[in-house]
mmCIF file of C-alpha atoms in Angstrom:
data_model
loop_
_atom_site.group_PDB
_atom_site.id
_atom_site.type_symbol
_atom_site.label_atom_id
_atom_site.label_comp_id
_atom_site.label_asym_id
_atom_site.label_seq_id
_atom_site.Cartn_x
_atom_site.Cartn_y
_atom_site.Cartn_z
ATOM 1 C CA MET W 1 6.469 -4.246 -24.988
ATOM 2 C CA ALA W 2 2.720 -3.893 -25.189
ATOM 3 C CA THR W 3 1.318 -1.365 -22.717
ATOM 4 C CA ASP W 4 -1.949 -1.997 -20.894
ATOM 5 C CA LEU W 5 -1.723 0.848 -18.354
ATOM 6 C CA MET W 6 -1.517 4.452 -19.548
ATOM 7 C CA PRO W 7 0.362 7.270 -17.760
ATOM 8 C CA ARG W 8 -1.648 10.052 -16.154
ATOM 9 C CA TYR W 9 -0.817 13.402 -14.507
ATOM 10 C CA ALA W 10 2.291 15.510 -14.944
ATOM 11 C CA ASP W 11 4.300 14.324 -11.945
ATOM 12 C CA ARG W 12 7.125 11.806 -11.697
ATOM 13 C CA LEU W 13 7.518 10.561 -8.125
ATOM 14 C CA GLU W 14 10.578 9.288 -6.297
ATOM 15 C CA LEU W 15 8.609 6.481 -4.660
ATOM 16 C CA GLY W 16 4.878 6.624 -5.364
ATOM 17 C CA GLU W 17 3.030 4.248 -3.033
ATOM 18 C CA GLY W 18 -0.017 3.888 -0.794
ATOM 19 C CA VAL W 19 -2.577 4.719 -3.493
ATOM 20 C CA ARG W 20 -6.158 4.688 -2.155
ATOM 21 C CA SER W 21 -9.713 5.459 -3.308
ATOM 22 C CA VAL W 22 -11.286 7.698 -0.644
ATOM 23 C CA ASP W 23 -14.534 9.719 -0.838
ATOM 24 C CA GLY W 24 -14.648 9.619 -4.615
ATOM 25 C CA ARG W 25 -11.026 10.713 -5.086
ATOM 26 C CA VAL W 26 -7.670 8.965 -5.465
ATOM 27 C CA PHE W 27 -4.924 9.724 -2.937
ATOM 28 C CA LEU W 28 -1.312 8.520 -2.837
ATOM 29 C CA VAL W 29 2.000 9.240 -1.162
ATOM 30 C CA ASP W 30 5.532 10.010 -2.295
ATOM 31 C CA ILE W 31 7.366 8.270 0.516
ATOM 32 C CA PRO W 32 10.760 10.058 0.724
ATOM 33 C CA THR W 33 9.296 13.549 0.317
ATOM 34 C CA GLY W 34 6.639 12.925 3.000
ATOM 35 C CA ARG W 35 3.804 14.182 0.793
ATOM 36 C CA LEU W 36 0.181 13.079 0.654
ATOM 37 C CA LEU W 37 -1.117 13.794 -2.844
ATOM 38 C CA ALA W 38 -4.514 13.786 -4.564
ATOM 39 C CA ALA W 39 -5.201 13.015 -8.208
ATOM 40 C CA PRO W 40 -6.861 15.922 -10.053
ATOM 41 C CA ALA W 41 -9.850 15.599 -12.380
ATOM 42 C CA ASP W 42 -7.687 16.615 -15.345
ATOM 43 C CA PRO W 43 -5.408 13.653 -16.179
ATOM 44 C CA ALA W 44 -2.799 16.003 -17.659
ATOM 45 C CA ALA W 45 -2.606 18.264 -14.581
ATOM 46 C CA PRO W 46 -0.117 17.938 -11.705
ATOM 47 C CA LEU W 47 -0.980 15.985 -8.580
ATOM 48 C CA GLU W 48 -2.300 18.147 -5.749
ATOM 49 C CA THR W 49 -0.360 18.312 -2.475
ATOM 50 C CA VAL W 50 -2.739 17.675 0.437
ATOM 51 C CA LEU W 51 -0.162 17.810 3.216
ATOM 52 C CA ARG W 52 3.523 17.372 4.027
ATOM 53 C CA THR W 53 4.704 15.483 7.092
ATOM 54 C CA GLY W 54 8.398 16.355 7.301
ATOM 55 C CA VAL W 55 9.212 12.627 7.648
ATOM 56 C CA PRO W 56 8.925 9.721 5.177
ATOM 57 C CA LEU W 57 5.243 8.918 4.639
ATOM 58 C CA GLY W 58 4.552 5.253 3.875
ATOM 59 C CA ALA W 59 0.761 5.108 3.672
ATOM 60 C CA VAL W 60 -2.451 6.569 5.062
ATOM 61 C CA ALA W 61 -6.055 5.583 5.698
ATOM 62 C CA PRO W 62 -8.963 7.939 6.280
ATOM 63 C CA VAL W 63 -10.308 8.368 9.822
ATOM 64 C CA ALA W 64 -14.048 7.696 9.989
ATOM 65 C CA GLY W 65 -16.172 10.653 11.093
ATOM 66 C CA ARG W 66 -13.274 13.112 10.832
ATOM 67 C CA PRO W 67 -13.227 14.666 7.353
ATOM 68 C CA GLY W 68 -9.712 15.529 6.219
ATOM 69 C CA SER W 69 -8.081 13.439 8.958
ATOM 70 C CA TRP W 70 -5.796 10.462 8.348
ATOM 71 C CA ILE W 71 -3.988 7.744 10.228
ATOM 72 C CA ALA W 72 -0.499 7.382 8.820
ATOM 73 C CA ALA W 73 2.484 5.060 8.761
ATOM 74 C CA ALA W 74 5.143 7.763 8.934
ATOM 75 C CA GLY W 75 8.709 8.205 10.114
ATOM 76 C CA THR W 76 9.394 5.512 12.690
ATOM 77 C CA GLY W 77 5.807 5.023 13.807
ATOM 78 C CA ILE W 78 2.116 5.689 13.462
ATOM 79 C CA CYS W 79 0.354 9.023 13.859
ATOM 80 C CA LEU W 80 -2.916 10.862 13.304
ATOM 81 C CA LEU W 81 -2.831 13.750 10.839
ATOM 82 C CA GLY W 82 -5.417 16.516 11.133
ATOM 83 C CA PRO W 83 -6.847 18.677 8.340
ATOM 84 C CA ASP W 84 -4.904 21.621 9.786
ATOM 85 C CA GLY W 85 -1.613 19.723 9.452
ATOM 86 C CA GLY W 86 -1.415 18.818 13.140
ATOM 87 C CA THR W 87 0.262 15.524 14.065
ATOM 88 C CA ARG W 88 -0.491 13.297 17.052
ATOM 89 C CA TRP W 89 1.780 10.303 17.463
ATOM 90 C CA LEU W 90 0.230 7.050 18.686
ATOM 91 C CA ALA W 91 3.550 5.189 18.848
ATOM 92 C CA ARG W 92 7.072 5.264 17.427
ATOM 93 C CA PRO W 93 8.051 1.608 17.839
ATOM 94 C CA GLU W 94 11.058 1.753 15.517
ATOM 95 C CA ASP W 95 12.766 4.714 17.224
ATOM 96 C CA ASP W 96 15.206 2.527 19.152
ATOM 97 C CA ALA W 97 15.665 -0.272 16.625
ATOM 98 C CA PRO W 98 19.244 -1.483 16.084
ATOM 99 C CA GLU W 99 18.879 -0.751 12.356
ATOM 100 C CA ARG W 100 17.887 2.546 10.738
ATOM 101 C CA MET W 101 14.176 2.035 10.101
ATOM 102 C CA ARG W 102 11.140 3.711 8.581
ATOM 103 C CA MET W 103 7.496 2.818 8.173
ATOM 104 C CA ASN W 104 6.372 1.489 4.811
ATOM 105 C CA ASP W 105 3.015 0.364 3.424
ATOM 106 C CA GLY W 106 -0.193 0.091 5.433
ATOM 107 C CA SER W 107 -3.990 -0.014 5.238
ATOM 108 C CA ALA W 108 -7.145 -0.237 7.330
ATOM 109 C CA ASP W 109 -9.163 -3.452 7.533
ATOM 110 C CA PRO W 110 -12.975 -3.730 7.185
ATOM 111 C CA HIS W 111 -13.314 -3.804 11.002
ATOM 112 C CA GLY W 112 -11.722 -0.382 11.494
ATOM 113 C CA ARG W 113 -8.189 -1.323 12.524
ATOM 114 C CA PHE W 114 -5.056 0.050 10.854
ATOM 115 C CA TRP W 115 -2.090 -2.151 9.916
ATOM 116 C CA ALA W 116 1.354 -0.952 8.834
ATOM 117 C CA GLY W 117 4.756 -2.466 8.202
ATOM 118 C CA SER W 118 8.235 -1.172 8.933
ATOM 119 C CA MET W 119 11.464 -1.735 7.009
ATOM 120 C CA ALA W 120 15.165 -1.129 7.387
ATOM 121 C CA TYR W 121 16.670 1.352 4.961
ATOM 122 C CA ASP W 122 19.249 -1.322 4.098
ATOM 123 C CA ALA W 123 16.549 -4.046 3.842
ATOM 124 C CA VAL W 124 18.169 -6.058 6.630
ATOM 125 C CA ALA W 125 16.719 -9.566 6.606
ATOM 126 C CA GLY W 126 14.246 -10.180 9.415
ATOM 127 C CA ALA W 127 14.545 -6.679 10.908
ATOM 128 C CA SER W 128 11.012 -5.529 10.121
ATOM 129 C CA SER W 129 7.566 -5.963 11.642
ATOM 130 C CA LEU W 130 3.882 -5.556 10.927
ATOM 131 C CA TYR W 131 1.961 -3.449 13.466
ATOM 132 C CA ARG W 132 -1.746 -3.416 14.250
ATOM 133 C CA VAL W 133 -3.493 -0.304 15.556
ATOM 134 C CA ASP W 134 -6.686 -1.229 17.382
ATOM 135 C CA ARG W 135 -9.663 1.105 17.510
ATOM 136 C CA ASP W 136 -8.677 2.282 21.015
ATOM 137 C CA GLY W 137 -5.309 3.455 19.628
ATOM 138 C CA THR W 138 -3.257 0.594 21.054
ATOM 139 C CA VAL W 139 -0.336 -0.335 18.800
ATOM 140 C CA THR W 140 0.696 -4.006 18.800
ATOM 141 C CA ARG W 141 3.544 -5.746 16.982
ATOM 142 C CA ALA W 142 1.566 -8.434 15.115
ATOM 143 C CA VAL W 143 4.203 -10.100 12.892
ATOM 144 C CA THR W 144 7.988 -10.109 13.344
ATOM 145 C CA GLY W 145 10.925 -11.378 11.281
ATOM 146 C CA LEU W 146 9.913 -9.649 8.042
ATOM 147 C CA THR W 147 12.309 -7.942 5.642
ATOM 148 C CA VAL W 148 10.267 -5.534 3.480
ATOM 149 C CA PRO W 149 6.534 -5.973 4.194
ATOM 150 C CA ASN W 150 4.033 -4.543 1.725
ATOM 151 C CA GLY W 151 0.264 -4.418 1.857
ATOM 152 C CA PRO W 152 -1.562 -5.647 3.721
ATOM 153 C CA ALA W 153 -4.742 -6.188 1.717
ATOM 154 C CA PHE W 154 -7.935 -7.702 3.142
ATOM 155 C CA SER W 155 -10.869 -9.784 1.992
ATOM 156 C CA ALA W 156 -14.239 -8.010 2.037
ATOM 157 C CA ASP W 157 -15.255 -9.645 5.322
ATOM 158 C CA GLY W 158 -11.899 -8.927 6.953
ATOM 159 C CA THR W 159 -11.196 -12.589 7.767
ATOM 160 C CA LEU W 160 -8.215 -12.896 5.405
ATOM 161 C CA MET W 161 -5.119 -10.712 5.165
ATOM 162 C CA TYR W 162 -2.604 -10.797 2.315
ATOM 163 C CA LEU W 163 0.897 -9.627 3.215
ATOM 164 C CA ALA W 164 3.903 -9.449 0.885
ATOM 165 C CA ASP W 165 7.465 -9.854 2.101
ATOM 166 C CA SER W 166 8.869 -8.224 -0.983
ATOM 167 C CA VAL W 167 12.569 -9.070 -0.885
ATOM 168 C CA LYS W 168 11.715 -12.707 -0.198
ATOM 169 C CA GLY W 169 9.416 -12.723 -3.227
ATOM 170 C CA VAL W 170 6.382 -14.104 -1.413
ATOM 171 C CA VAL W 171 2.798 -13.201 -0.558
ATOM 172 C CA ARG W 172 1.299 -14.962 2.452
ATOM 173 C CA ARG W 173 -2.356 -15.207 3.430
ATOM 174 C CA TYR W 174 -3.270 -14.985 7.115
ATOM 175 C CA PRO W 175 -6.572 -15.819 8.782
ATOM 176 C CA VAL W 176 -7.789 -12.876 10.900
ATOM 177 C CA ASP W 177 -10.038 -13.085 13.948
ATOM 178 C CA PRO W 178 -12.622 -10.362 13.202
ATOM 179 C CA ALA W 179 -13.280 -9.649 16.883
ATOM 180 C CA SER W 180 -9.710 -9.380 18.163
ATOM 181 C CA GLY W 181 -7.574 -8.845 15.063
ATOM 182 C CA GLU W 182 -5.351 -11.748 16.091
ATOM 183 C CA LEU W 183 -3.700 -13.524 13.172
ATOM 184 C CA GLY W 184 -3.731 -17.269 12.588
ATOM 185 C CA THR W 185 -1.079 -19.415 10.924
ATOM 186 C CA PRO W 186 -0.193 -18.023 7.477
ATOM 187 C CA GLN W 187 -0.181 -19.982 4.246
ATOM 188 C CA LEU W 188 2.026 -19.264 1.260
ATOM 189 C CA PHE W 189 -0.234 -17.747 -1.411
ATOM 190 C CA VAL W 190 2.116 -16.773 -4.286
ATOM 191 C CA THR W 191 5.866 -17.032 -4.886
ATOM 192 C CA PHE W 192 7.587 -14.789 -7.434
ATOM 193 C CA SER W 193 10.588 -16.019 -9.402
ATOM 194 C CA GLU W 194 10.941 -12.667 -11.195
ATOM 195 C CA GLY W 195 10.400 -9.259 -9.616
ATOM 196 C CA LEU W 196 9.248 -8.367 -6.113
ATOM 197 C CA PRO W 197 5.624 -8.207 -4.932
ATOM 198 C CA ASP W 198 4.839 -4.702 -3.699
ATOM 199 C CA GLY W 199 1.508 -2.897 -3.192
ATOM 200 C CA MET W 200 -1.716 -4.947 -3.326
ATOM 201 C CA THR W 201 -5.494 -4.634 -3.331
ATOM 202 C CA VAL W 202 -8.486 -7.009 -3.413
ATOM 203 C CA ASP W 203 -11.338 -6.635 -5.914
ATOM 204 C CA ASP W 204 -15.042 -7.463 -5.604
ATOM 205 C CA GLU W 205 -14.460 -11.076 -6.688
ATOM 206 C CA GLY W 206 -11.894 -11.575 -3.929
ATOM 207 C CA ALA W 207 -8.988 -11.578 -6.388
ATOM 208 C CA LEU W 208 -5.665 -10.013 -5.411
ATOM 209 C CA TRP W 209 -3.981 -7.380 -7.598
ATOM 210 C CA VAL W 210 -0.201 -7.109 -7.048
ATOM 211 C CA ALA W 211 2.274 -4.512 -8.341
ATOM 212 C CA VAL W 212 5.444 -6.441 -9.238
ATOM 213 C CA TRP W 213 8.485 -4.211 -8.699
ATOM 214 C CA GLY W 214 11.292 -4.584 -11.233
ATOM 215 C CA THR W 215 9.141 -6.125 -13.972
ATOM 216 C CA GLY W 216 6.875 -3.326 -15.210
ATOM 217 C CA THR W 217 3.853 -5.544 -14.581
ATOM 218 C CA VAL W 218 0.766 -5.870 -12.395
ATOM 219 C CA HIS W 219 -0.717 -9.323 -11.737
ATOM 220 C CA ARG W 220 -4.203 -10.461 -10.682
ATOM 221 C CA TYR W 221 -4.572 -13.691 -8.708
ATOM 222 C CA ARG W 222 -7.820 -15.507 -8.057
ATOM 223 C CA PRO W 223 -8.484 -16.641 -4.458
ATOM 224 C CA ASP W 224 -7.098 -20.091 -5.371
ATOM 225 C CA GLY W 225 -3.724 -18.498 -6.207
ATOM 226 C CA VAL W 226 -3.989 -18.893 -9.985
ATOM 227 C CA ARG W 227 -2.983 -15.835 -12.003
ATOM 228 C CA SER W 228 -5.788 -14.585 -14.224
ATOM 229 C CA HIS W 229 -4.354 -11.335 -15.637
ATOM 230 C CA LEU W 230 -0.984 -9.708 -16.337
ATOM 231 C CA LEU W 231 -0.939 -6.016 -17.254
ATOM 232 C CA ARG W 232 2.118 -4.118 -18.494
ATOM 233 C CA LEU W 233 3.180 -0.511 -17.990
ATOM 234 C CA PRO W 234 6.141 1.504 -19.346
ATOM 235 C CA ALA W 235 7.830 1.865 -15.948
ATOM 236 C CA ALA W 236 10.268 -0.552 -14.321
ATOM 237 C CA GLN W 237 9.160 -0.149 -10.721
ATOM 238 C CA PRO W 238 5.373 -0.362 -10.197
ATOM 239 C CA ALA W 239 4.838 0.042 -6.468
ATOM 240 C CA GLY W 240 1.196 0.583 -5.472
ATOM 241 C CA VAL W 241 -2.240 -0.418 -6.769
ATOM 242 C CA CYS W 242 -5.823 0.532 -6.018
ATOM 243 C CA LEU W 243 -9.213 0.128 -7.626
ATOM 244 C CA HIS W 244 -11.226 3.323 -7.977
ATOM 245 C CA GLY W 245 -14.462 1.725 -9.074
ATOM 246 C CA ASP W 246 -13.575 -0.107 -12.289
ATOM 247 C CA THR W 247 -10.374 1.884 -12.873
ATOM 248 C CA LEU W 248 -7.082 0.398 -11.726
ATOM 249 C CA HIS W 249 -4.540 2.985 -10.538
ATOM 250 C CA VAL W 250 -0.858 2.037 -10.324
ATOM 251 C CA THR W 251 1.941 4.137 -8.841
ATOM 252 C CA SER W 252 5.621 3.763 -9.707
ATOM 253 C CA ALA W 253 9.079 4.968 -8.636
ATOM 254 C CA ARG W 254 12.044 6.762 -10.174
ATOM 255 C CA GLY W 255 14.288 6.339 -7.144
ATOM 256 C CA GLY W 256 17.183 3.918 -7.488
ATOM 257 C CA LEU W 257 17.200 3.869 -11.286
ATOM 258 C CA ALA W 258 20.477 4.895 -12.904
ATOM 259 C CA ASP W 259 18.724 6.092 -16.056
ATOM 260 C CA PRO W 260 14.992 6.638 -15.443
ATOM 261 C CA GLY W 261 12.738 6.532 -18.471
ATOM 262 C CA PRO W 262 10.118 9.176 -19.255
ATOM 263 C CA TYR W 263 7.371 7.310 -17.394
ATOM 264 C CA ASP W 264 9.261 6.003 -14.377
ATOM 265 C CA GLY W 265 7.629 7.580 -11.330
ATOM 266 C CA ALA W 266 4.328 8.189 -13.120
ATOM 267 C CA VAL W 267 0.819 7.160 -12.083
ATOM 268 C CA PHE W 268 -0.968 4.845 -14.510
ATOM 269 C CA THR W 269 -4.589 3.805 -15.053
ATOM 270 C CA ALA W 270 -6.536 1.122 -16.904
ATOM 271 C CA ARG W 271 -10.184 0.065 -16.996
ATOM 272 C CA VAL W 272 -10.803 -3.407 -15.597
ATOM 273 C CA GLU W 273 -13.774 -5.778 -15.678
ATOM 274 C CA VAL W 274 -14.138 -6.282 -11.918
ATOM 275 C CA PRO W 275 -14.331 -3.170 -9.693
ATOM 276 C CA GLY W 276 -13.104 -2.842 -6.147
ATOM 277 C CA PRO W 277 -14.299 -1.166 -2.964
ATOM 278 C CA PRO W 278 -13.006 2.168 -1.674
ATOM 279 C CA ALA W 279 -10.329 2.138 0.997
ATOM 280 C CA ALA W 280 -11.499 1.061 4.437
ATOM 281 C CA ALA W 281 -11.333 3.682 7.196
ATOM 282 C CA TYR W 282 -9.725 3.578 10.601
ATOM 283 C CA ARG W 283 -12.597 3.805 13.076
ATOM 284 C CA PRO W 284 -11.441 5.064 16.481
ATOM 285 C CA LEU W 285 -13.617 4.403 19.491
#
């Protein structure tokens, strides 16, 4: 297999996800260990541990005006993490769910809201939801009936949201009301016959990059849904993607593999022609 993405850093993660470009650095999470990590300048060095949550950590976004602070999809809900390690929970909506749940992927939109999905540990069909955190801290269940949501990723103007339902092998595109955050009727954007769509990001041309779990590939789709690029990496389970300028970063996972290869769980990079913006911040009122 030809390899387009090259491994970086010394670590091999159980479930590397939520990779983000923030303030000139690349951050990511290892979900089951509850760690927020930062990529070092030396590509052969270990990842740096920024903080540990003590619960599974699905994804984070920076908090505007509060250096070192994050909003996080963690445990069974959504919390604010301070630079001193302090945690303030906004909501734990999956605490009393009939299935054993945890939070999964999430991101902020260009209007300062934070969105995060939940999932059942057993991937129970229809048991999961997508939550929206408004700037006043209100947490609203925005989409129900999902199985394993990943993303979301947003257009530059925040009027379109891409959301994967991974186990179902689909990515849907939702219109977003910029003022209220209310979602319109979704349209099917891409269907996958092989592999599962996982983490996503949008580049400066409005194209969607998708990590395709189980295939060792990352795809790029133009806004009309036509695939323009397919990149390969020597890891079976690519899970998260971000653009750090014109460098694509891809996380992967070792967890669940009976015989992990030497690069399963690694972070990979490749130069690309079209750059992408840094991660949007959550902007509390």
